[in-house]
Amino acid sequence: MPELPEVETVRRGLQPVLEGARLTRVEARRPDLRFPFPERFSERLTGKTITALGRRAKYLTMHVQDGPVLICHLGMSGSFRIETDDDSETPGVFHHERSKSTAHDHVVFDVVAADGARSRVIFNDPRRFGFMLFAEGSPETHPMLAGLGVEPTGNTLDGVLLASLLKGRGSPLKAALLDQKLIAGLGNIYVSEALWRAGLSPLREAGTIARPGKKARQQSERLAEAIRSVISDAIAAGGSSLRDYMHTDGSLGYFQHSFAVYDREGEPCQKPGCGGHIERVVQSGRSTFYCRTCQS
C-alpha cells in the first residue's frame, strides 16, 4: 500500500491542475473498484468547481463547491496521470513502470481551469483495490476517516503526546505505531526507519517509553522527532518509489535509496560506530528490519 508520503506527493502533483478547476465531465468506466461507486457518481460531480484537494492519513479528499466530498484511496496499484492539450503522454522515467493500458483506466475527470486550460486526470488501477466514496458534510465524520489518530506531520506529534498514546500498552512498539487510531498514516516502511533513527527496538513493549522518568521521556521525544523527520524527508524526496507507485506526472520517488534499514537485511548498519548488521523479523505477518546492536 502507498504510505502517507506517497499519498501526499500525489496530492501535491494533482493540486495545481485540480484546485480551482471545473469538472466538465466525469466518467466511471465500471460500476465498482474495491467498493461500488456512489449513486449518481458522475452526475453529482459534473459541473462542480473543485475548491480544495486535501489529505487525511492515506486518503485523498476532493472538495467541490455545493457538492459532496470525494474520498479516494489508491489501494495497492492505483495511480493518477495527467493529460493536457499539449501533452498526451505521461512524462517520467520509470523504475517499476505502471500499467498504461486503457483497460485499467477506471475513472476519467475532464477539467477546465480558470484560464481556460483543459486537462484530463485519469485514475488507473489494475488490481482495483482502490476506491472512491462520497462524504456528505465533513469528511472527518465518514466511517473511513472517523476515529483516525493524530497526523505524524508538523509539530502536533511531540514526545508528550506520543507518551500519552503509548502509556500502558504491552504490544510491541512497532505494532502500536501502526495502529491508525493512535497515529494516522504511518506504515510499515517508515515506522521501521523512524525506530532506527530513534535507536529503539521494534520488539520492545510500547509502554516502556511512556514510563515516569527522564530516560523514557527522552526516548519518547527522540521517537516523535524521528517520526516527523522521516515523514518530512520522504515527502521532500517524493515517496518510497516501491513497486506499483508513481507520481501523478509518471515519475517515481527516490526515497527508497535513502532507506537505512528497510529491505537491507544482512547489510552493515549505517549508524556511525555501530558495527551491527540489519536483521529481518516478522511481526504480525509483516517484515520488520532493524539493528539489534544500536536499537534497544
PDB file of C-alpha atoms in Angstrom, residues 56 71 134-147:
ATOM      1  CA  ARG A  56      -6.122  12.725   5.754  1.00  0.00           C
ATOM      2  CA  ILE A  71     -12.704  10.403  -0.618  1.00  0.00           C
ATOM      3  CA  PHE A 134     -18.678  10.359  -1.046  1.00  0.00           C
ATOM      4  CA  ALA A 135     -18.782  12.125   2.310  1.00  0.00           C
ATOM      5  CA  GLU A 136     -21.785  14.297   2.957  1.00  0.00           C
ATOM      6  CA  GLY A 137     -20.601  17.250   5.021  1.00  0.00           C
ATOM      7  CA  SER A 138     -17.298  16.958   6.873  1.00  0.00           C
ATOM      8  CA  PRO A 139     -15.171  14.031   5.687  1.00  0.00           C
ATOM      9  CA  GLU A 140     -13.932  13.598   9.262  1.00  0.00           C
ATOM     10  CA  THR A 141     -17.279  12.022  10.148  1.00  0.00           C
ATOM     11  CA  HIS A 142     -17.148   9.466   7.344  1.00  0.00           C
ATOM     12  CA  PRO A 143     -16.609   5.881   8.593  1.00  0.00           C
ATOM     13  CA  MET A 144     -13.336   5.655   6.665  1.00  0.00           C
ATOM     14  CA  LEU A 145     -11.884   8.706   8.443  1.00  0.00           C
ATOM     15  CA  ALA A 146     -13.696   8.829  11.768  1.00  0.00           C
ATOM     16  CA  GLY A 147     -11.504   7.621  14.602  1.00  0.00           C
TER      17      GLY A 147
END
